[in-house]
mmCIF file with all atom_site columns, C-alpha atoms in Angstrom:
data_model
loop_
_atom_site.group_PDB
_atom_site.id
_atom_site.type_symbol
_atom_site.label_atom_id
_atom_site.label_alt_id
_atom_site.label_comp_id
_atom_site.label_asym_id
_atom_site.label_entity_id
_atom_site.label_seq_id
_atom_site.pdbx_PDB_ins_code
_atom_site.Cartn_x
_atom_site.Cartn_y
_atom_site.Cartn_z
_atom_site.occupancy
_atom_site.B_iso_or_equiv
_atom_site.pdbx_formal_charge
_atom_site.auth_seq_id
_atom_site.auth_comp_id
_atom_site.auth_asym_id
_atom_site.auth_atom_id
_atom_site.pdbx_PDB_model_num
ATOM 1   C CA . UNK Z 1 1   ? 148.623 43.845 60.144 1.00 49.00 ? 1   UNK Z CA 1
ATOM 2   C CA . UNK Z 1 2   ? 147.100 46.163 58.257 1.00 50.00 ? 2   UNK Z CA 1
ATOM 3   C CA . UNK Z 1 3   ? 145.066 49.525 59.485 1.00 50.00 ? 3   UNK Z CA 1
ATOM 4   C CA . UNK Z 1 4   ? 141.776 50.150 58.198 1.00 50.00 ? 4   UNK Z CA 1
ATOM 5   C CA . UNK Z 1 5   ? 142.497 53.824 57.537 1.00 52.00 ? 5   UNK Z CA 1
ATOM 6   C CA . UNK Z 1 6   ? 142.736 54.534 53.325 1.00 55.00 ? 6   UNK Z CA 1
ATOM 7   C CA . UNK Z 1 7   ? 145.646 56.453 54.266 1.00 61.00 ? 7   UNK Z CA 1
ATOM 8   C CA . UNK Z 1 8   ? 146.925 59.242 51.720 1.00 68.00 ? 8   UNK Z CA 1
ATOM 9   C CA . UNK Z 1 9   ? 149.405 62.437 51.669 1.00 70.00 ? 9   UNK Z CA 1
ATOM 10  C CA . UNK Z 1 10  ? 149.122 63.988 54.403 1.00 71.00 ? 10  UNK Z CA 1
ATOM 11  C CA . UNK Z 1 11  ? 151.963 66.438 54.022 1.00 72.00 ? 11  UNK Z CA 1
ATOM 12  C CA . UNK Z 1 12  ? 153.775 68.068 50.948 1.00 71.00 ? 12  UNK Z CA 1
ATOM 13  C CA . UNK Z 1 13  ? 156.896 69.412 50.895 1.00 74.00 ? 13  UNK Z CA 1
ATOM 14  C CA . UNK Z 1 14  ? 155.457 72.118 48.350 1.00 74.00 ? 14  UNK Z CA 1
ATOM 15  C CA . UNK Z 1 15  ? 152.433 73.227 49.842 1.00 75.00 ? 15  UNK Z CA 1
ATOM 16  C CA . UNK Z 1 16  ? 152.192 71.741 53.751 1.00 78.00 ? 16  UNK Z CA 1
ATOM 17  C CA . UNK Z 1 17  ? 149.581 70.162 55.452 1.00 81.00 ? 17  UNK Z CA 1
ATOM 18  C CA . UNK Z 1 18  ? 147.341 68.215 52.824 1.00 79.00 ? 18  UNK Z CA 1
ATOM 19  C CA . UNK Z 1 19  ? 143.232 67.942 54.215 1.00 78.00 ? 19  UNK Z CA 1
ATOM 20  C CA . UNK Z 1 20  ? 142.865 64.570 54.290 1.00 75.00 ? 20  UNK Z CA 1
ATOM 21  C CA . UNK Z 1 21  ? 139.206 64.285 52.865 1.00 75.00 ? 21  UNK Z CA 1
ATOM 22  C CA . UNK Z 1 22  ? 138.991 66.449 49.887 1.00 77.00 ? 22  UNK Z CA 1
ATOM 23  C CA . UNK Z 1 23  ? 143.259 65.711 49.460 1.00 75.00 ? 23  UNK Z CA 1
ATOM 24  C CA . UNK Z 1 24  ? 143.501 69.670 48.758 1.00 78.00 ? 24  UNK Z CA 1
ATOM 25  C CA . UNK Z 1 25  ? 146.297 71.875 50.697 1.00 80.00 ? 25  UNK Z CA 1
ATOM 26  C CA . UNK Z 1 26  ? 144.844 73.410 53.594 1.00 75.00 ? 26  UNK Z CA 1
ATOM 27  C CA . UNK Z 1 27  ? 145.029 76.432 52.503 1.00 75.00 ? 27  UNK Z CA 1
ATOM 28  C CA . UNK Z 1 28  ? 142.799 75.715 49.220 1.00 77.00 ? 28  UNK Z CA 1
ATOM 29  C CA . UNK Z 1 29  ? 140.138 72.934 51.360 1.00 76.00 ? 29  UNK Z CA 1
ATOM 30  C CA . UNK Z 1 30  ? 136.675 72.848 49.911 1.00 72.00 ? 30  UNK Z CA 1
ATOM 31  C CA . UNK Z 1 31  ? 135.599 70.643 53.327 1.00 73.00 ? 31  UNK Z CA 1
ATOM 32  C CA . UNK Z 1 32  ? 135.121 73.115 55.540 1.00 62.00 ? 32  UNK Z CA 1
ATOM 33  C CA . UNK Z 1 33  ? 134.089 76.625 53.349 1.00 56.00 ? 33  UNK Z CA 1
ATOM 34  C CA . UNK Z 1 34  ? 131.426 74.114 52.753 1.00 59.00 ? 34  UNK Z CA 1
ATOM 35  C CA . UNK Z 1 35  ? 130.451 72.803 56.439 1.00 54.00 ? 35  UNK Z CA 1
ATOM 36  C CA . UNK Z 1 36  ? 130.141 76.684 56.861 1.00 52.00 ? 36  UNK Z CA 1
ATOM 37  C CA . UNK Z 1 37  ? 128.331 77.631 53.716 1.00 47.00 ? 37  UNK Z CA 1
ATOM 38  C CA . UNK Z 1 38  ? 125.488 75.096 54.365 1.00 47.00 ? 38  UNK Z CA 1
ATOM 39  C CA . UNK Z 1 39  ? 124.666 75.500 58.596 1.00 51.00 ? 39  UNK Z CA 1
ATOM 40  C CA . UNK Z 1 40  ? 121.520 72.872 59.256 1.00 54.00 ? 40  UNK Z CA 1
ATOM 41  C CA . UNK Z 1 41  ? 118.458 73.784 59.116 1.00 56.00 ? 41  UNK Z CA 1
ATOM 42  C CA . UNK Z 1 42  ? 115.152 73.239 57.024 1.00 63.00 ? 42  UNK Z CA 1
ATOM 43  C CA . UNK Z 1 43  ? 113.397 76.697 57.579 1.00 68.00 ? 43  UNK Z CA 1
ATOM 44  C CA . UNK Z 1 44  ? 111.544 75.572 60.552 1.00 80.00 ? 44  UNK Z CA 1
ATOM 45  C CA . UNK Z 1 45  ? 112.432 76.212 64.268 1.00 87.00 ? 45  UNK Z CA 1
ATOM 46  C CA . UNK Z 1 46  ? 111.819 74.037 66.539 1.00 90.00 ? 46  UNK Z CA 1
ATOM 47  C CA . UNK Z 1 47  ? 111.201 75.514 69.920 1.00 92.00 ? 47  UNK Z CA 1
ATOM 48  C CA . UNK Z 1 48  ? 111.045 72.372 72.455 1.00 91.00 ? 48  UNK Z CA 1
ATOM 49  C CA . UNK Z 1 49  ? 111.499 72.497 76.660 1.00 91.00 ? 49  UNK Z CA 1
ATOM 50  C CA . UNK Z 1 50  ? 113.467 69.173 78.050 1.00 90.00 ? 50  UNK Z CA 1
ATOM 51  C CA . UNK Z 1 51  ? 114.436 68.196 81.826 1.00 88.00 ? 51  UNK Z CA 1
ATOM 52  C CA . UNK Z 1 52  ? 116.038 64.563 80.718 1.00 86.00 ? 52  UNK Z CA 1
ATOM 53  C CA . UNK Z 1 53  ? 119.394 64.468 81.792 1.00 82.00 ? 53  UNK Z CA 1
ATOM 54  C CA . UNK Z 1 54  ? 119.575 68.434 83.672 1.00 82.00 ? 54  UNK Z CA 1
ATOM 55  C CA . UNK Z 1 55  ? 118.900 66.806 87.404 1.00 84.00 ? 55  UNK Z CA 1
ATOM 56  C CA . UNK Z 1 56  ? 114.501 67.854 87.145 1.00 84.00 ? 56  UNK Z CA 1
ATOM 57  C CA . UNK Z 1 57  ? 115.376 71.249 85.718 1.00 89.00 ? 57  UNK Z CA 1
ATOM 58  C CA . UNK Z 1 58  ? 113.944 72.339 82.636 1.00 91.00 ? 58  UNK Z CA 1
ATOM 59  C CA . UNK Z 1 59  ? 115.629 74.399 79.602 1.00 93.00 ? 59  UNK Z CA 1
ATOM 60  C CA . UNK Z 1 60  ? 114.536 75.656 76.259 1.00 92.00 ? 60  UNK Z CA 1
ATOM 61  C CA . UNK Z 1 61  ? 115.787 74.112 73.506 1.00 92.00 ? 61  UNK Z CA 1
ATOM 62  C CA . UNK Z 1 62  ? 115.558 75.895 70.072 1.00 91.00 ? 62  UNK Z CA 1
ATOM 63  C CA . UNK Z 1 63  ? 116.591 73.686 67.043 1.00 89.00 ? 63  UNK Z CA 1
ATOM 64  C CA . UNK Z 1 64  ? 116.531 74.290 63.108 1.00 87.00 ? 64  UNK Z CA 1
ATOM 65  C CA . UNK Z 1 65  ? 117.814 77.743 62.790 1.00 85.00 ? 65  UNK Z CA 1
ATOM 66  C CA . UNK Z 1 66  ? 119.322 78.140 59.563 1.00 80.00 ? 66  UNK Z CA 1
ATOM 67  C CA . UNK Z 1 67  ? 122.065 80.536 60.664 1.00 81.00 ? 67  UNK Z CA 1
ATOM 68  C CA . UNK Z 1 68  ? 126.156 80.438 60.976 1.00 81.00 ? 68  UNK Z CA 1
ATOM 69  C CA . UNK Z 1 69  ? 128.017 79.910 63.924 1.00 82.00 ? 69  UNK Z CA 1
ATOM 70  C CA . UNK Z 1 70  ? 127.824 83.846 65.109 1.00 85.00 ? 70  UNK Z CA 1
ATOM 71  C CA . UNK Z 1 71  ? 124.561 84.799 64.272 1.00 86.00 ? 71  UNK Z CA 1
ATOM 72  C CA . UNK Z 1 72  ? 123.318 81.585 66.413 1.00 87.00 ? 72  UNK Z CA 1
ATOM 73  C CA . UNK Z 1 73  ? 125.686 82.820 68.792 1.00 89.00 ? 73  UNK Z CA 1
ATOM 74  C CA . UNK Z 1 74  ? 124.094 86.711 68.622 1.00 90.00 ? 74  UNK Z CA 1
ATOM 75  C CA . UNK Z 1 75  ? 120.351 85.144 68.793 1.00 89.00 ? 75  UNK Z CA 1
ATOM 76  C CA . UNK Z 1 76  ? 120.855 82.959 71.506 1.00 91.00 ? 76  UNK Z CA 1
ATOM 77  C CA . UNK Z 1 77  ? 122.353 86.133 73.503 1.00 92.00 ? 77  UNK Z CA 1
ATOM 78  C CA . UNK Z 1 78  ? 119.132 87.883 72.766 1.00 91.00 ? 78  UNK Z CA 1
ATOM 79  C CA . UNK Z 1 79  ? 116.914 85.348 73.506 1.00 91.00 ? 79  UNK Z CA 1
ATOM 80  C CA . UNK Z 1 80  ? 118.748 84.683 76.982 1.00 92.00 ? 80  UNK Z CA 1
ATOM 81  C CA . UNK Z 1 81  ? 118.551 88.636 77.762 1.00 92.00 ? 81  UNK Z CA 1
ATOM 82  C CA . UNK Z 1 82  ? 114.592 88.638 76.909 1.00 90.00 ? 82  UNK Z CA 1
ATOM 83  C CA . UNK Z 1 83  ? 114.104 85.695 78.923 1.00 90.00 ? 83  UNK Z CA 1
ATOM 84  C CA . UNK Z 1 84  ? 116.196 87.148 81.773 1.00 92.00 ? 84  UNK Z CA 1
ATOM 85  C CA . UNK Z 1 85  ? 117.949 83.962 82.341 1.00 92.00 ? 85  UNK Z CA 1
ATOM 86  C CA . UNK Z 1 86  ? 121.295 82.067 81.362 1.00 91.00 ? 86  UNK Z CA 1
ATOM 87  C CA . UNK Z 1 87  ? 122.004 79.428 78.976 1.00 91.00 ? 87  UNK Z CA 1
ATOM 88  C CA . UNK Z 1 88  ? 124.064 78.015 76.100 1.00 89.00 ? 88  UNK Z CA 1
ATOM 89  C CA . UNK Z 1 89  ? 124.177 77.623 72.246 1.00 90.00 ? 89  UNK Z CA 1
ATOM 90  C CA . UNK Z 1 90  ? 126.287 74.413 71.434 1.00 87.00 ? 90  UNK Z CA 1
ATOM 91  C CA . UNK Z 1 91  ? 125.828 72.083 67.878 1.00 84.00 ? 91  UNK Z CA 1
ATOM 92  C CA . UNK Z 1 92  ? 123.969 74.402 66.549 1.00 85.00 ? 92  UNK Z CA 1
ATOM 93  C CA . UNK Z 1 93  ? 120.947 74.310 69.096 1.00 89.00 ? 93  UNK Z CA 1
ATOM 94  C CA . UNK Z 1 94  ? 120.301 77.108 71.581 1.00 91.00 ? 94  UNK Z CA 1
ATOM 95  C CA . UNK Z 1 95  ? 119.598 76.651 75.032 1.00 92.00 ? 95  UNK Z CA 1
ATOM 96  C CA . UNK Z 1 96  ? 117.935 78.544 77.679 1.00 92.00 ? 96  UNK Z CA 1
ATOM 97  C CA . UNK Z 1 97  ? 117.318 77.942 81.424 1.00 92.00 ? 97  UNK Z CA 1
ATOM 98  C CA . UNK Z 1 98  ? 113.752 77.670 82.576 1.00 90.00 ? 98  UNK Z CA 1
ATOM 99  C CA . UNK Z 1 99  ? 110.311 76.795 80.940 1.00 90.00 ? 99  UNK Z CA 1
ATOM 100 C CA . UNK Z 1 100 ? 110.467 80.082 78.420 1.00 91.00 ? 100 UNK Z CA 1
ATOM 101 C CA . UNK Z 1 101 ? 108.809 78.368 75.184 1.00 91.00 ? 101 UNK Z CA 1
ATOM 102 C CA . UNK Z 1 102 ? 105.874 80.924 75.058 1.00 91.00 ? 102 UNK Z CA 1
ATOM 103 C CA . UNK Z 1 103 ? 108.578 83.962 75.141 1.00 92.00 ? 103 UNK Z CA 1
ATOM 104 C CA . UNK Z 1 104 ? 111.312 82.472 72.744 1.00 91.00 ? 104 UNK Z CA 1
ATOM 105 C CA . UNK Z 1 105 ? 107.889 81.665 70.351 1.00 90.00 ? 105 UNK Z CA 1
ATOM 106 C CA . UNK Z 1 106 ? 107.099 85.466 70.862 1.00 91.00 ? 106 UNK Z CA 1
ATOM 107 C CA . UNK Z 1 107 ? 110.657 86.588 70.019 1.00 90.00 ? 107 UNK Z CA 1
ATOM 108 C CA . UNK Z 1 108 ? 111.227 84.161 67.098 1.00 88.00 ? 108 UNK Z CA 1
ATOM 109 C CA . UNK Z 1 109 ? 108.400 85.265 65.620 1.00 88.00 ? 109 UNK Z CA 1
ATOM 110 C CA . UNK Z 1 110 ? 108.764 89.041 66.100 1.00 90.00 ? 110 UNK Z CA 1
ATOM 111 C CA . UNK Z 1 111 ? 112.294 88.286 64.528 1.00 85.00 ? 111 UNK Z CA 1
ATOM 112 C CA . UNK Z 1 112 ? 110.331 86.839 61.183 1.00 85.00 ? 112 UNK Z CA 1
ATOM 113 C CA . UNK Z 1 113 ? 111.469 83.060 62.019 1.00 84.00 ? 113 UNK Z CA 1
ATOM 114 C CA . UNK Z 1 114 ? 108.898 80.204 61.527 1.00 84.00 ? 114 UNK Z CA 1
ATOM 115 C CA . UNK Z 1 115 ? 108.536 78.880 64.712 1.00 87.00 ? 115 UNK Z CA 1
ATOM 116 C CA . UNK Z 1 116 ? 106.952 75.671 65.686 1.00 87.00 ? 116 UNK Z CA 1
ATOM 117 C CA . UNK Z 1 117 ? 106.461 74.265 69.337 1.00 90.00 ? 117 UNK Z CA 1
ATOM 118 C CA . UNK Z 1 118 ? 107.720 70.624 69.543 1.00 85.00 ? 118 UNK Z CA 1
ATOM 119 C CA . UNK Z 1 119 ? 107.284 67.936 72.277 1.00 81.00 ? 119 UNK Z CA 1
ATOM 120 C CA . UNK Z 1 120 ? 104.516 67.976 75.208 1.00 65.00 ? 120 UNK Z CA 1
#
């Protein structure tokens, strides 16, 4: 029986370990300088607050920026310190703990990011 995979080189004795969707060395893969050129986003933040799934507790959610994986990383820091409370930044999305829309709106927007309040 046959597997499903399309299967290809996956190693080459004269360059390594072969990426196996753009079939390039690893060293010279196009697949992920462009995952990191292009982060999601379409210019609009998102600033949301959910309690599905957290046990009644409620978090911030910000979703949309158009930044890479540090600068996310840097903001989300920031935002956590102005809120003075904990939280996360994971796919992209950056979390805070507690009902903090109005002050991550305040921020965002004091940081020149188009922010727009989403859900109830």
């Amino acid at each position: 029986m046959k597997s499903s995979s399309p299967g290809g080189l996956v190693y080459s004795t004269e360059t390594g370990r072969m990426c196996p969707a753009c079939r390039q060395p690893l060293a010279q893969c196009a697949c992920k300088a462009q995952a990191q050129a292009a982060p999601a986003g379409d210019g609009v933040v998102r600033v949301s607050r959910q309690t599905k799934g957290r046990g009644g507790k409620s978090v911030t959610v910000v979703k949309g920026l158009a930044l890479d994986a540090i600068a996310l990383a840097l903001l989300g820091k920031q935002l956590r310190t102005q809120c003075g409370s904990g939280g996360t930044v994971k796919d992209g999305v950056i979390e805070v703990q507690g009902d903090h829309v109005e002050t991550v709106m305040a921020a965002l927007a004091k940081l020149g990011h188009q922010a727009k309040k989403a859900g109830g």
